[in-house]
Amino acid sequence: MEEKIRVLVAKPGLDGHDRGAKVVASAFRDAGFEVIYTGLHQTPEMIVDAAIQEDVDILSISVLSGAHMTIFPRVLELLRAQGAEGIHVIGGGVIPRADARRLKELGVGEIFGPGTPTSEGVAYVRKWVAARHETQA
Amino acid sequence: MGRELLDLVFPRIGHARRIGITGPPGSGKSTLVHAVAMLLRRRGQRVAVLAVDPTSPFSGGAILGDRVRMPGAAGDEGFFVRSMASRGSLGGVAATTHEASEVLDAAGFDWILIETVGVGQSELEIVELADTVVLVLVPESGDAVQVMKAGIMEIADVFVINKYDREGGDRLMRDISVTMQITQWSRPEGWVPPICPTVATSDEGIEQVLAEAERHLAWLQEDRPRLERFRAEKLRRRLQMLLSRILLERAWKAAQIDEQLDGAVERIMAGDLSPYRWVAGIELG
Ligand SMILES: Nc1nc2c(ncn2[C@@H]2O[C@H](COP(=O)(O)OP(=O)(O)OP(=O)(O)O)[C@@H](O)[C@H]2O)c(=O)[nH]1
Ligand SMILES: [Mg+2]
């Protein structure tokens, strides 16, 4: 059977709504991915625990609150601490270019700014999973 | 999941108690599962949840949202949640939910709570998988006749009427108990399903649900030959299911169906052939 791509879509922080995360989740679903949705107000600890229990390929985090420079590094650190660095982190939200560059240096796969078509995220995930399969083969 | 792993796991299963939670979409299954799991955690029991949501038949993707209602699973080694997509299986659970429950059993969880997709009519596989089936209804589920028509009343070892804070809960409760009396309702071999009113969002009635599930589990244990018979029946159906899955796959390949399908569609659409004749003419290799 064909391997399904599993993605956890998380919305950390205390800021209001999760419309953006829901848009991303449905785009991934429509692309044939299995999307685990965990709801609002998740801490990095909760997100990483969920990603490990759910054995996802991709962890997609949207941050609007401006706390991206604490949340992403913390998530990466927790993943490493639990030996789960195989889970690939991507992100979205209002993130200045310089910060995005820094986050990618730290290990975030890609950052999608506001207004990026969801198809770009889908294409990125497909490509990453395909590349991983190749290195494993 | 690897067959070798499952082989290794099989001799180690049998410790966990498996509770199935089923019921219509939105009836509060996940909220109830979480409440029961938290109660078990307070008693020092290790709990695993398998939560199944439907796969979209259009895209093959799924949004698995049961976890939203289960915040207690984060940061607790003794509370594990795995979301599963039904992946085209129509029985209300995924084809591999049974295997997953065996792995969790062998991993030492004391309880495995299995949430099915919202039941319509035919998603009854949970009976094969669980020792005790809890059917979650809500006042909006209508009256007992509707529940009976849907054919899901038969699978309940424990009835829960959730959202009892809403209007109509006591009416449904009365309705089900009267219907059970006049039809002399009982599950096979004399178990009479209790009815528990709950408000899962505020933890009301949860202790009773767990107590009734435990009473059912104890009832199962109490008569050895009957228990063996139940287990043998379930195992027989499980073997049939596993086998039919493999046979279908093998026969499909052997008969080279994929290679023939496009051609057949073309000929049938052109009017050269009927679907029935094509099917009857398939050689199983
Ligand atoms: N008023 C009231 N609302 C409840 C109760 N239990 C659950 N809910 C709400 O009902 C909605 C659905 O609850 P879920 O637990 O997600 O229901 P579910 O059966 O798991 O839903 P699916 O998995 O989508 O079929 C949520 O908004 C819950 O907060 C209750 O006892 N009373
Ligand atoms: Mg649910």
JSON list of N, CA and C in Angstrom, two decimals, chain A residues 46 50 75 83 90 117:
[
{"chain": "A", "resi": 46, "resn": "MET", "atom": "N", "xyz": [3.66, 20.47, 24.30]},
{"chain": "A", "resi": 46, "resn": "MET", "atom": "CA", "xyz": [2.48, 19.72, 23.86]},
{"chain": "A", "resi": 46, "resn": "MET", "atom": "C", "xyz": [2.59, 19.34, 22.39]},
{"chain": "A", "resi": 50, "resn": "ALA", "atom": "N", "xyz": [2.75, 15.52, 20.95]},
{"chain": "A", "resi": 50, "resn": "ALA", "atom": "CA", "xyz": [1.72, 15.06, 20.01]},
{"chain": "A", "resi": 50, "resn": "ALA", "atom": "C", "xyz": [2.37, 14.55, 18.73]},
{"chain": "A", "resi": 75, "resn": "VAL", "atom": "N", "xyz": [10.95, 24.11, 19.87]},
{"chain": "A", "resi": 75, "resn": "VAL", "atom": "CA", "xyz": [10.41, 22.88, 19.27]},
{"chain": "A", "resi": 75, "resn": "VAL", "atom": "C", "xyz": [11.56, 22.01, 18.74]},
{"chain": "A", "resi": 83, "resn": "GLY", "atom": "N", "xyz": [15.04, 12.52, 20.59]},
{"chain": "A", "resi": 83, "resn": "GLY", "atom": "CA", "xyz": [15.51, 11.67, 19.49]},
{"chain": "A", "resi": 83, "resn": "GLY", "atom": "C", "xyz": [14.56, 11.64, 18.31]},
{"chain": "A", "resi": 90, "resn": "ILE", "atom": "N", "xyz": [8.19, 22.68, 9.51]},
{"chain": "A", "resi": 90, "resn": "ILE", "atom": "CA", "xyz": [8.00, 23.83, 8.62]},
{"chain": "A", "resi": 90, "resn": "ILE", "atom": "C", "xyz": [7.11, 24.84, 9.33]},
{"chain": "A", "resi": 117, "resn": "PRO", "atom": "N", "xyz": [0.50, 30.79, -1.60]},
{"chain": "A", "resi": 117, "resn": "PRO", "atom": "CA", "xyz": [-0.55, 29.82, -1.96]},
{"chain": "A", "resi": 117, "resn": "PRO", "atom": "C", "xyz": [-0.29, 28.48, -1.25]}
]
